[in-house]
PDB file of C-alpha atoms and ligand atoms in Angstrom:
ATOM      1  CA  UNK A 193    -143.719  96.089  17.626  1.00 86.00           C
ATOM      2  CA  UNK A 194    -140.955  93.469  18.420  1.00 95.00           C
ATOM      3  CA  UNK A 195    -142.083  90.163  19.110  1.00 96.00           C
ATOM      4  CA  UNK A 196    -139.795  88.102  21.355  1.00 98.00           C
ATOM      5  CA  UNK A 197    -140.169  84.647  20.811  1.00 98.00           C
ATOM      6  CA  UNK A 198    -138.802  81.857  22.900  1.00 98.00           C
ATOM      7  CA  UNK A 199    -138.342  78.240  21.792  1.00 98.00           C
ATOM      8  CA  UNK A 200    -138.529  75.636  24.596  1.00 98.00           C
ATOM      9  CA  UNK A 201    -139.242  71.917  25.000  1.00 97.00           C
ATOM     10  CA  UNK A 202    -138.872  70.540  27.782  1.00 93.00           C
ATOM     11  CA  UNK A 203    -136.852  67.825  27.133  1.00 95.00           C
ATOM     12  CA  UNK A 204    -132.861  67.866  25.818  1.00 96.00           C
ATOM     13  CA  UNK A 205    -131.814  67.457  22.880  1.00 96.00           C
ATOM     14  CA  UNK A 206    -134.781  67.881  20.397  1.00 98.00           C
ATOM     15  CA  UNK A 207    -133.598  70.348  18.121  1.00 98.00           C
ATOM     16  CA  UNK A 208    -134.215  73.515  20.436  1.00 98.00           C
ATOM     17  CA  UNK A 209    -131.126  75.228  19.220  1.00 98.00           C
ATOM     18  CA  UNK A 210    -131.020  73.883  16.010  1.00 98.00           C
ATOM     19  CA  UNK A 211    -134.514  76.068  15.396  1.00 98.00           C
ATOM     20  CA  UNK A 212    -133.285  78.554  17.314  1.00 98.00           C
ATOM     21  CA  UNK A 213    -130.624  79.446  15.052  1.00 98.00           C
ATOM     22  CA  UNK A 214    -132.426  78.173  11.762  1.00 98.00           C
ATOM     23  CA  UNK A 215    -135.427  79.985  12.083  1.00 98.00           C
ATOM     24  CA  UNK A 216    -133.388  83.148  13.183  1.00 98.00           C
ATOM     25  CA  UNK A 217    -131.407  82.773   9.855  1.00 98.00           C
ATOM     26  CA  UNK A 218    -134.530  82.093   7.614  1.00 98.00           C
ATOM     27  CA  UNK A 219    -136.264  85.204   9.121  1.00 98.00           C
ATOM     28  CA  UNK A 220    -133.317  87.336   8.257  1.00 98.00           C
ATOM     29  CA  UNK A 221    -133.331  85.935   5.111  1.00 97.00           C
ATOM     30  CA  UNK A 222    -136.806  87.081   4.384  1.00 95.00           C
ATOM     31  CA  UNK A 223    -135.798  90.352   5.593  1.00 96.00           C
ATOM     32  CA  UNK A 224    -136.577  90.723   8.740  1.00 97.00           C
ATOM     33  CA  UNK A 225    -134.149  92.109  11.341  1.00 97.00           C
ATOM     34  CA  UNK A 226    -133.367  89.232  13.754  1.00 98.00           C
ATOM     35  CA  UNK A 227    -131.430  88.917  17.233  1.00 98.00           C
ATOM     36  CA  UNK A 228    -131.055  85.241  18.545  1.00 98.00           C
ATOM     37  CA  UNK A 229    -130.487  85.009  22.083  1.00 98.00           C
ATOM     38  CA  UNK A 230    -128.881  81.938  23.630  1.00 98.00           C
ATOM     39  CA  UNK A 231    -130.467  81.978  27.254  1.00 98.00           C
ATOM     40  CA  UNK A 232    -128.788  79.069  28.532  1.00 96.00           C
ATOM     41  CA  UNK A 233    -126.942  79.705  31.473  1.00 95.00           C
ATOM     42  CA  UNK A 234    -125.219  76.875  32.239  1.00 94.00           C
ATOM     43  CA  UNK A 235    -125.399  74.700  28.939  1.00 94.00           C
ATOM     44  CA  UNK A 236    -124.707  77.996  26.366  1.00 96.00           C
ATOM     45  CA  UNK A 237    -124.346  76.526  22.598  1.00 95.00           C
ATOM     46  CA  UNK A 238    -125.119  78.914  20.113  1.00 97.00           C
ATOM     47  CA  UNK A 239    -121.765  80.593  20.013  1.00 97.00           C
ATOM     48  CA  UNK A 240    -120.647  77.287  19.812  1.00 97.00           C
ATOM     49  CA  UNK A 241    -122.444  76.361  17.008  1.00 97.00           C
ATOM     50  CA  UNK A 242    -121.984  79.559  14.958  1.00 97.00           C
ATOM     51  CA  UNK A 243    -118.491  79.470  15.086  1.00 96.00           C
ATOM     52  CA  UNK A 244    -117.785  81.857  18.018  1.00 95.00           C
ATOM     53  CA  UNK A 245    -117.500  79.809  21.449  1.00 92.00           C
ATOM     54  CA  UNK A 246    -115.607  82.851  22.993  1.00 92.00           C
ATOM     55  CA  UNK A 247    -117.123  86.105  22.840  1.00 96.00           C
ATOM     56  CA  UNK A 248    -115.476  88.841  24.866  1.00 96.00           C
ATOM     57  CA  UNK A 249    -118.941  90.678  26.506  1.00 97.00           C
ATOM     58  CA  UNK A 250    -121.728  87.844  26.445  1.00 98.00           C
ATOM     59  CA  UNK A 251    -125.231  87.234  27.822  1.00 98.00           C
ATOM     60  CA  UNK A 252    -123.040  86.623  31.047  1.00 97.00           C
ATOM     61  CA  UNK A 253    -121.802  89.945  31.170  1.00 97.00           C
ATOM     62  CA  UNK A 254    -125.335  91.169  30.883  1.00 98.00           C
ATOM     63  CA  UNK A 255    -126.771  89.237  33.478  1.00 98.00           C
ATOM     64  CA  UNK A 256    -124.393  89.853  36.291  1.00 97.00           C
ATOM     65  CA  UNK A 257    -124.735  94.036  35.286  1.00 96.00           C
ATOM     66  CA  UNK A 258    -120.859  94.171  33.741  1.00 96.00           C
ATOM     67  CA  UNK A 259    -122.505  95.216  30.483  1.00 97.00           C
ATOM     68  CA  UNK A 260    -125.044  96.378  28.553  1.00 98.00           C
ATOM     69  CA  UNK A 261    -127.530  94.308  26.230  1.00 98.00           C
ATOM     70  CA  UNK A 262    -126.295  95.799  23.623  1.00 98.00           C
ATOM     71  CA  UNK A 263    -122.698  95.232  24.352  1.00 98.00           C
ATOM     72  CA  UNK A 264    -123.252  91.510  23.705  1.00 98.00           C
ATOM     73  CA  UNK A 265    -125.054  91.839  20.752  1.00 98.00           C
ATOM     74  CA  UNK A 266    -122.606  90.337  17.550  1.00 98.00           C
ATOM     75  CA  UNK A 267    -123.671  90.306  13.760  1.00 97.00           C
ATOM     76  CA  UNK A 268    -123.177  87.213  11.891  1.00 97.00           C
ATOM     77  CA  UNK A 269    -122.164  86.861   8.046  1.00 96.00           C
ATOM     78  CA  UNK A 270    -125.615  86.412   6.939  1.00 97.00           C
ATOM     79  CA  UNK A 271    -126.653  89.931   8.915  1.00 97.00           C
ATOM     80  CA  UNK A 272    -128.238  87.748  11.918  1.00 98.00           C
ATOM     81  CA  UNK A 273    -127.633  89.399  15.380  1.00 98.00           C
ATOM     82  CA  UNK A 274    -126.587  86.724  17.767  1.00 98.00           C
ATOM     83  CA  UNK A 275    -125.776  87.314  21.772  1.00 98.00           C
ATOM     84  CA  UNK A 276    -123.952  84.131  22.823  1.00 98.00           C
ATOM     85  CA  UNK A 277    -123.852  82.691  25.772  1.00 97.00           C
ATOM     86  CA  UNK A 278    -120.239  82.508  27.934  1.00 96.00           C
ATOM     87  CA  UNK A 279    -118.522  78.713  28.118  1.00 92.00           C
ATOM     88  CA  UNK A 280    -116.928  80.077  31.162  1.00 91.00           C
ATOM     89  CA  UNK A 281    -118.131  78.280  34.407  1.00 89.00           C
ATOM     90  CA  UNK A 282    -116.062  81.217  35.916  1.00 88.00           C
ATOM     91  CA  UNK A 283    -118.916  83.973  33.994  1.00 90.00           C
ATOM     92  CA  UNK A 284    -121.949  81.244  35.655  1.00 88.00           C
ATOM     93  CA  UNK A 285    -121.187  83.342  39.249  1.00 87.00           C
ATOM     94  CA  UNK A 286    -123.426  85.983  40.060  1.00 89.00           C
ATOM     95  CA  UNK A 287    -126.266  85.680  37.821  1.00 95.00           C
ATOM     96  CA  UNK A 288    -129.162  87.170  38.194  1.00 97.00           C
ATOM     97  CA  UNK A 289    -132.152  85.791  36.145  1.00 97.00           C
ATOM     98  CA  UNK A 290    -134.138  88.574  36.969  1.00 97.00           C
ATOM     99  CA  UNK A 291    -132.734  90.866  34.772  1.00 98.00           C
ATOM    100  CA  UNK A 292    -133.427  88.479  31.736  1.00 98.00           C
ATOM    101  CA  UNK A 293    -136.907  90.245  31.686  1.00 98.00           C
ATOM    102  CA  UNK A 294    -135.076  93.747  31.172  1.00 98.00           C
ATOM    103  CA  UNK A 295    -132.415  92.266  28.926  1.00 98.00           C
ATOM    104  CA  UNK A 296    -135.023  90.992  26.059  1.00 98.00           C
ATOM    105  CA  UNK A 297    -137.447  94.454  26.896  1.00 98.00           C
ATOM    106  CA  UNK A 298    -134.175  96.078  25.494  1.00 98.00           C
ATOM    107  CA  UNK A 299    -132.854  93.840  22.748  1.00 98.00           C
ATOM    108  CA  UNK A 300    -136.547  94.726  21.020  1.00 98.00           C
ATOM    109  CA  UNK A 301    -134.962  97.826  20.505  1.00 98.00           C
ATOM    110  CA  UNK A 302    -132.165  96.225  18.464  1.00 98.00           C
ATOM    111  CA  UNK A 303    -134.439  94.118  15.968  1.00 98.00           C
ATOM    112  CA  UNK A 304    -138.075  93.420  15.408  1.00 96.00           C
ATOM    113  CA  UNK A 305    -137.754  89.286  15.788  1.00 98.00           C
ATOM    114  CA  UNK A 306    -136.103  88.522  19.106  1.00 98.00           C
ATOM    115  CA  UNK A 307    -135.573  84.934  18.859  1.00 98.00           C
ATOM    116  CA  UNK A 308    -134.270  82.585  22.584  1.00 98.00           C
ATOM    117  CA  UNK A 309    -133.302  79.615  22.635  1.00 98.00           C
ATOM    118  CA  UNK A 310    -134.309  78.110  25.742  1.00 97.00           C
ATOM    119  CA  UNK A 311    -132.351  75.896  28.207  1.00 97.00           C
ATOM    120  CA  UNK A 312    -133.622  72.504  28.758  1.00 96.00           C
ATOM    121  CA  UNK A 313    -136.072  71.411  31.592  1.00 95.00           C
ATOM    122  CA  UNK A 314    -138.566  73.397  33.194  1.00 95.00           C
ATOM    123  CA  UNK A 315    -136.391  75.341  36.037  1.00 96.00           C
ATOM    124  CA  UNK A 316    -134.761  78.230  36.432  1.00 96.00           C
ATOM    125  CA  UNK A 317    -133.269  78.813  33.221  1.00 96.00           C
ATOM    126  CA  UNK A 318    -136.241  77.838  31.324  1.00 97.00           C
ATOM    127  CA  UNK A 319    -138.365  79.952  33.312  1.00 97.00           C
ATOM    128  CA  UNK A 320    -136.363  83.003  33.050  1.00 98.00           C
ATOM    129  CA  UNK A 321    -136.433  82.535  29.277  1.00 98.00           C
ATOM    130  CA  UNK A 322    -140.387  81.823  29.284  1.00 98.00           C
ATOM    131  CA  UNK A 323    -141.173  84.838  31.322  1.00 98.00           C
ATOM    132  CA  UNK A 324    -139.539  87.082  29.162  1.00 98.00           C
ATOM    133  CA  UNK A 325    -141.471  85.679  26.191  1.00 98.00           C
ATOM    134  CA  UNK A 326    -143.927  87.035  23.787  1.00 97.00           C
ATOM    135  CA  UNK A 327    -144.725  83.841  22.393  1.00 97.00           C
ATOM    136  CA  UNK A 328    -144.049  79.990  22.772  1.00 98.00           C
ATOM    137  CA  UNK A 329    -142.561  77.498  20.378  1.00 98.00           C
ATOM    138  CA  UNK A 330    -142.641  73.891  21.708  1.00 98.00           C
ATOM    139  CA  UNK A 331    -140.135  72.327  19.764  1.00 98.00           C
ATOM    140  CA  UNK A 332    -140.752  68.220  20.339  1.00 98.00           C
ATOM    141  CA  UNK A 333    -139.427  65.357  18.655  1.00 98.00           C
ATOM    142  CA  UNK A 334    -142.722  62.513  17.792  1.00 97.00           C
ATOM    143  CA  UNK A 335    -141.827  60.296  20.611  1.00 97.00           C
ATOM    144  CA  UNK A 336    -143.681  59.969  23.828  1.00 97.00           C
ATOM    145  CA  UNK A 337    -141.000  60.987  26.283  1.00 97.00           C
ATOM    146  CA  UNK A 338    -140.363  64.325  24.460  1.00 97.00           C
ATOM    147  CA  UNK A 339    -144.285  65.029  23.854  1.00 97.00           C
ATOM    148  CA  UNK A 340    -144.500  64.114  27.894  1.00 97.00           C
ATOM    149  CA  UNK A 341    -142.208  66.939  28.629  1.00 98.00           C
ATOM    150  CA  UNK A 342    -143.540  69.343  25.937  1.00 98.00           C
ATOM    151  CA  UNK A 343    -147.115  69.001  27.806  1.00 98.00           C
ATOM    152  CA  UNK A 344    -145.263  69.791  31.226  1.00 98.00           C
ATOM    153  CA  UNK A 345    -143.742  72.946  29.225  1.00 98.00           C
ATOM    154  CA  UNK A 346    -146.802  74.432  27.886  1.00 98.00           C
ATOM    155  CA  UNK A 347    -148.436  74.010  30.770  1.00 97.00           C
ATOM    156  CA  UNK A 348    -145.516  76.073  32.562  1.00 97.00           C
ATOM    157  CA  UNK A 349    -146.324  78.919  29.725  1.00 98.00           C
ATOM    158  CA  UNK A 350    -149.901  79.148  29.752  1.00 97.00           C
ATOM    159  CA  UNK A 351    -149.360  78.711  33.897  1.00 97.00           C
ATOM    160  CA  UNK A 352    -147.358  81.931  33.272  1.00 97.00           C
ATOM    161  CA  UNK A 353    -149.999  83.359  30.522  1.00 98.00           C
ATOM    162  CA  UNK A 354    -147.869  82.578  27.773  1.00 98.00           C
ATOM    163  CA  UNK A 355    -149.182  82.728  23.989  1.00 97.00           C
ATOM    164  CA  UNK A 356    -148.064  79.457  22.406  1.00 97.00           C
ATOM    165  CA  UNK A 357    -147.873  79.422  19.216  1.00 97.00           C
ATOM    166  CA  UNK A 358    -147.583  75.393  18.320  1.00 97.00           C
ATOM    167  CA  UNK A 359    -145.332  72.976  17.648  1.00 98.00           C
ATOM    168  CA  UNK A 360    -142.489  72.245  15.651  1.00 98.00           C
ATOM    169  CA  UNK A 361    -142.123  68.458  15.165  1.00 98.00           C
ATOM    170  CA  UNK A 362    -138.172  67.905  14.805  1.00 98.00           C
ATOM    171  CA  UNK A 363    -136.259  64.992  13.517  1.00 98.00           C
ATOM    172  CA  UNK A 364    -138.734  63.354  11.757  1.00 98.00           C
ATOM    173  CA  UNK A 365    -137.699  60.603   9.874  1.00 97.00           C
ATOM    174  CA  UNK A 366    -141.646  59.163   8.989  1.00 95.00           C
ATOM    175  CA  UNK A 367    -141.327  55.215  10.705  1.00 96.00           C
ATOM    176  CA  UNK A 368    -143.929  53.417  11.606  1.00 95.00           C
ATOM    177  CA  UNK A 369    -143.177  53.601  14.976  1.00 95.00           C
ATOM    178  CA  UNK A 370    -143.216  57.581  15.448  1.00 97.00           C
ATOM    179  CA  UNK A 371    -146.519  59.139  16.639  1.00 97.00           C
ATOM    180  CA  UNK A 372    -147.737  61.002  13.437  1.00 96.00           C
ATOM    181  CA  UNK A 373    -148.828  64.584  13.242  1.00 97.00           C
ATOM    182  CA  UNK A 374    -152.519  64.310  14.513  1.00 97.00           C
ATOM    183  CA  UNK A 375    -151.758  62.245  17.584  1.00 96.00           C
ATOM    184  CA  UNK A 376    -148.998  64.871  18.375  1.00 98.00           C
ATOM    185  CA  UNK A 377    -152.058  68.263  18.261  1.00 98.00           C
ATOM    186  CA  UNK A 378    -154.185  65.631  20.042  1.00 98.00           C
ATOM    187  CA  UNK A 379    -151.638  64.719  22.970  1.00 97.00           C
ATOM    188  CA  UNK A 380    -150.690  68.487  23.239  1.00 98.00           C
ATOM    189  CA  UNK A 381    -153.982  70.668  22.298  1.00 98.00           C
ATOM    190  CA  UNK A 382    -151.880  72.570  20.096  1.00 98.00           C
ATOM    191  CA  UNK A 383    -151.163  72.995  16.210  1.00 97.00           C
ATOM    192  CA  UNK A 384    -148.388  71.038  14.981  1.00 97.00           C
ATOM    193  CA  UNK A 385    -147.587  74.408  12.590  1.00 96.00           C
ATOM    194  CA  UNK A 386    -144.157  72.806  11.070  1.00 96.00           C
ATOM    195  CA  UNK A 387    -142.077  69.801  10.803  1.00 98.00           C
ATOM    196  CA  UNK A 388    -138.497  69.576  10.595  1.00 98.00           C
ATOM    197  CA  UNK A 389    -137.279  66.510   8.864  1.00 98.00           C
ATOM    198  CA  UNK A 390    -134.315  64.410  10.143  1.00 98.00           C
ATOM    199  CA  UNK A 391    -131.871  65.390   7.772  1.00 98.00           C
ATOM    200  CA  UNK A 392    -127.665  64.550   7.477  1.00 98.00           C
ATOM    201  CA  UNK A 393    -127.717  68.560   6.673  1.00 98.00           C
ATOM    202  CA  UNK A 394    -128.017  69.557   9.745  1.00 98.00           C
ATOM    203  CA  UNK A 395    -125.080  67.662  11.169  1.00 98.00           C
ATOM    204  CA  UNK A 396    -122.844  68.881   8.113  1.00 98.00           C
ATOM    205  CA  UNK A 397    -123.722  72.221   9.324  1.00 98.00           C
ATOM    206  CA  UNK A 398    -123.073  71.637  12.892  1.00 97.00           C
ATOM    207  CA  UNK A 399    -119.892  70.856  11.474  1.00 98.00           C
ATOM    208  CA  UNK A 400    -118.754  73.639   9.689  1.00 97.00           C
ATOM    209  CA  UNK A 401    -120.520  75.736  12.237  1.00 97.00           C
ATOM    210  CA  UNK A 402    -122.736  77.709  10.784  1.00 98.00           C
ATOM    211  CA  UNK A 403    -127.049  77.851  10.389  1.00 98.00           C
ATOM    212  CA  UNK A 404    -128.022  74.543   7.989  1.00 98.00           C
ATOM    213  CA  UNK A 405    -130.014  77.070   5.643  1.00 98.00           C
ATOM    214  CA  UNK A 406    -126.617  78.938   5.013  1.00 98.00           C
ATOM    215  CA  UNK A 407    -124.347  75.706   4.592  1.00 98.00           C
ATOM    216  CA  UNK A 408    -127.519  73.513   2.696  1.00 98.00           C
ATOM    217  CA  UNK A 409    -129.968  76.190   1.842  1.00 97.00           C
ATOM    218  CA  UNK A 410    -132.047  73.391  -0.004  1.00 97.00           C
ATOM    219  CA  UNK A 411    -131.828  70.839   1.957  1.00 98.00           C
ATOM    220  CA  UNK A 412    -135.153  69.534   3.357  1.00 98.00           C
ATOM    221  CA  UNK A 413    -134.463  71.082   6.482  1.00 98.00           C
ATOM    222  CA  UNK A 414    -133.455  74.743   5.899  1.00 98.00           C
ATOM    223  CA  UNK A 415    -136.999  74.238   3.967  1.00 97.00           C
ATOM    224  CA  UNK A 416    -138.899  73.042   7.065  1.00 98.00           C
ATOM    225  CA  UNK A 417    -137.202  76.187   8.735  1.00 98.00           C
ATOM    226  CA  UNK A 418    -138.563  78.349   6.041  1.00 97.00           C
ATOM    227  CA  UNK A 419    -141.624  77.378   5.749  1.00 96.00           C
ATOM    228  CA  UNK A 420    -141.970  78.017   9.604  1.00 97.00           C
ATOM    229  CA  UNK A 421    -140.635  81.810   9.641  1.00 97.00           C
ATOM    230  CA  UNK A 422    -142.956  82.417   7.080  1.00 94.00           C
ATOM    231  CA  UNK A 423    -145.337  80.939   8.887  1.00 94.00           C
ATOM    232  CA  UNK A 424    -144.267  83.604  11.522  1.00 95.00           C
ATOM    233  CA  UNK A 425    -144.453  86.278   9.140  1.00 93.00           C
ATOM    234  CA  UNK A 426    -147.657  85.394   7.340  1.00 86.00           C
ATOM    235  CA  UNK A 427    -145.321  85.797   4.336  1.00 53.00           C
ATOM    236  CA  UNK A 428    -145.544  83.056   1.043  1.00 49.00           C
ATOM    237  CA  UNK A 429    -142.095  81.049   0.428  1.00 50.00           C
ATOM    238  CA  UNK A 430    -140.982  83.121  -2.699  1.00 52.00           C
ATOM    239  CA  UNK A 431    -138.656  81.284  -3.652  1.00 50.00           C
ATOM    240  CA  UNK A 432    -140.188  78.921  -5.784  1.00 55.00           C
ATOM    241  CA  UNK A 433    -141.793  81.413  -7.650  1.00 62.00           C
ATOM    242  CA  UNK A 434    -138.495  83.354  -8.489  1.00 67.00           C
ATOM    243  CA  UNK A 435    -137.239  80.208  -9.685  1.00 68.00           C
ATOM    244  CA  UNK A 436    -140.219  79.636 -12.002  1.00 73.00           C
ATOM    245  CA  UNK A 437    -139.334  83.763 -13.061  1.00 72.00           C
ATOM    246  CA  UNK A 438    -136.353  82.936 -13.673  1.00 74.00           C
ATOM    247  CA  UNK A 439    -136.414  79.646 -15.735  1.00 75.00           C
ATOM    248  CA  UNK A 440    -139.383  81.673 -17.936  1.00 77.00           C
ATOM    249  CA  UNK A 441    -137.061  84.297 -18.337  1.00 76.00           C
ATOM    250  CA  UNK A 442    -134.206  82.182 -19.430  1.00 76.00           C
ATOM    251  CA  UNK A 443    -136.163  80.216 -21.708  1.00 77.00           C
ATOM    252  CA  UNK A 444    -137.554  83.465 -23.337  1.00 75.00           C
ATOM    253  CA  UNK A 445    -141.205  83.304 -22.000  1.00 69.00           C
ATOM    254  CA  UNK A 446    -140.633  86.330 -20.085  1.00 65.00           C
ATOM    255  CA  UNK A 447    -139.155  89.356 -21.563  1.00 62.00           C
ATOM    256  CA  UNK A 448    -135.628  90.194 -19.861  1.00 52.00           C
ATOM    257  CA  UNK A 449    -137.054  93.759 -18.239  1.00 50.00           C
ATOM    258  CA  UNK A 450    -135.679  95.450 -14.830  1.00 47.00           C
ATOM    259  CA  UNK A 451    -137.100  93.990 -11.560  1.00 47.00           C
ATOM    260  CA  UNK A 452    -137.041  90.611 -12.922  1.00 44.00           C
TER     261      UNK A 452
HETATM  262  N1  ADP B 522    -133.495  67.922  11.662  1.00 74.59           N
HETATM  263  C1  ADP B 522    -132.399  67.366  12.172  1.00 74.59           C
HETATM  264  N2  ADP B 522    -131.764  66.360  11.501  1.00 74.59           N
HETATM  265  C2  ADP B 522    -130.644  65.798  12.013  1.00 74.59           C
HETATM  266  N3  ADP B 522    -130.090  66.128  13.187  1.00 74.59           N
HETATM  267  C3  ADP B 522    -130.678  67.111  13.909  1.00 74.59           C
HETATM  268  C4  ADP B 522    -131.857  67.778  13.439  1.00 74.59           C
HETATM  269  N4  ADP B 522    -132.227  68.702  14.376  1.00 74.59           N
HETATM  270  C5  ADP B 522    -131.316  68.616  15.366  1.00 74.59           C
HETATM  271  N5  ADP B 522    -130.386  67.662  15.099  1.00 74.59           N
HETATM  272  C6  ADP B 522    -129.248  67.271  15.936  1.00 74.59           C
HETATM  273  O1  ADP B 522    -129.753  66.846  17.200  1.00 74.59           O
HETATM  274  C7  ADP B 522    -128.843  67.186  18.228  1.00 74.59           C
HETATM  275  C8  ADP B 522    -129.599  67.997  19.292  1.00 74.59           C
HETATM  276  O2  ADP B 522    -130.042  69.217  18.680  1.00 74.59           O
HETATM  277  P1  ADP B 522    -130.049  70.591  19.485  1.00 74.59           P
HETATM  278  O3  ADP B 522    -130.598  71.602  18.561  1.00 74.59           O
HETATM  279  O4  ADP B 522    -128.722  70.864  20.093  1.00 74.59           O
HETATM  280  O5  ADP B 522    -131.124  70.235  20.614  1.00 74.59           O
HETATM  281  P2  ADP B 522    -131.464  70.992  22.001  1.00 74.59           P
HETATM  282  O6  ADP B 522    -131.063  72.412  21.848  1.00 74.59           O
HETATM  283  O7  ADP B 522    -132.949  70.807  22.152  1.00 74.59           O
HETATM  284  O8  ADP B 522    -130.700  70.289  23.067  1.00 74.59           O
HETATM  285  C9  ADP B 522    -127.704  67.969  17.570  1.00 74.59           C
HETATM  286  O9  ADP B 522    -126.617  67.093  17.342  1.00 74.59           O
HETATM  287  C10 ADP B 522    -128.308  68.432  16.255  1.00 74.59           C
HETATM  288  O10 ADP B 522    -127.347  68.615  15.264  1.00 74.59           O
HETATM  289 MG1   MG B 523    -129.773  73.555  23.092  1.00 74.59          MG
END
């Protein structure tokens, strides 16, 4: 069964579609088959951020019934399905939000992780995206203003009878004056389940417009990211151990045999 998750804050500019894209390329690096969804109507960035601003048939298209979900669907490099969002305030006419509902019920037929990135605040947009959701990620940066507006979000989901799943603490850079880990699940009544690191990776990705664990895939945050999809999967990081494999192997502990 597909599980359509949908990764919301709040607040602007936490790191919402930085995880949206990261965790949707570290789940399809595991394996898993993975469509990201940018559901922000009026702010769309994931297109944007993956290198393709300008798709020709985009969540726009789906929303105002001049194409099909699947018609908007695009593969990435890495194998990640991706439906971008239009830049075009000309595509923002004639939405309707309803059909978001319908649009995700079908994209579970095109991948088992269904991954949306959420628009910010808690209004239309936002609730179109949380209605349509299997589960809840509060993404939230360890600073009162954004843990303020992550309350008001979960709230919104459980209002709506919303699984959340926990937190994802983003941009942490471990100063004195951040709110650490415990007073975040305290404040919130939710796990903290991963934390994100602030990390100059992310921007280098941003830059050359692709996920951070494709550009930097060991830099501190494409591990945060990974440790969070498998989280999500219940699956172990195996990375580490193929590298131990592998330096056994090279070193002649481990004879050189097929499947190693
Ligand atoms: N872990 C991180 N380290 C450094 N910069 C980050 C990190 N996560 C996000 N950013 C940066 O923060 C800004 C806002 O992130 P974004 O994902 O667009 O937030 P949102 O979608 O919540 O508005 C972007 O410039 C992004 O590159
Ligand atoms: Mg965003």
């Amino acid at each position: 069964m597909a599980r359509a998750i949908v990764i919301t804050s709040g607040k602007g500019g936490v790191g919402k579609t930085t995880s949206a894209i990261n965790l949707g390329a570290a789940l399809n690096k595991f394996g898993e088959d993975v469509l990201v969804i940018d559901a922000n109507v009026t702010t769309p960035n994931v297109g944007i951020n993956l290198g393709a601003p300008n798709v020709p048939v985009s969540l726009h298209h789906v929303l105002s019934g001049k194409a099909k979900t699947h018609e908007a669907v695009y593969e990435h490099d890495s194998g990640m399905k991706v439906m971008p969002g239009s830049i075009s305030p000309q595509h923002m006419k004639n939405m309707k939000y309803e059909k978001f509902d319908e649009l995700v019920k079908q994209a579970k037929r095109l991948a088992d992780f269904i991954i949306v990135d959420c628009a910010a605040g808690l209004g239309r947009e936002a609730n179109m995206a949380i209605s349509a959701a299997d589960e809840i990620l509060i993404i939230t940066q360890p600073e009162i203003a954004a843990l303020t507006d992550a309350l008001k979000a979960i709230k919104l989901a459980e209002s709506m009878d919303k699984k959340v799943l926990g937190a994802v603490l983003t941009r942490v850079r471990n100063k004195k004056y951040e709110l650490k880990k415990e007073n975040v699940e305290e404040m919130l009544d939710i796990p903290v389940i991963s934390i994100i690191p602030e990390d100059d990776s992310v921007q280098e990705a941003l830059r050359i417009k692709d996920a951070v664990l494709h550009t930097h895939p060991r830099s501190k945050a494409a591990k945060g990211y990974k440790e969070l999809a498998s989280y999500l999967t219940g699956e172990r990081i195996k990375e580490k151990e193929n590298w131990v494999i592998s330096l056994l192997k090279n070193i002649g502990f481990i004879k050189k045999t097929e499947g190693f």
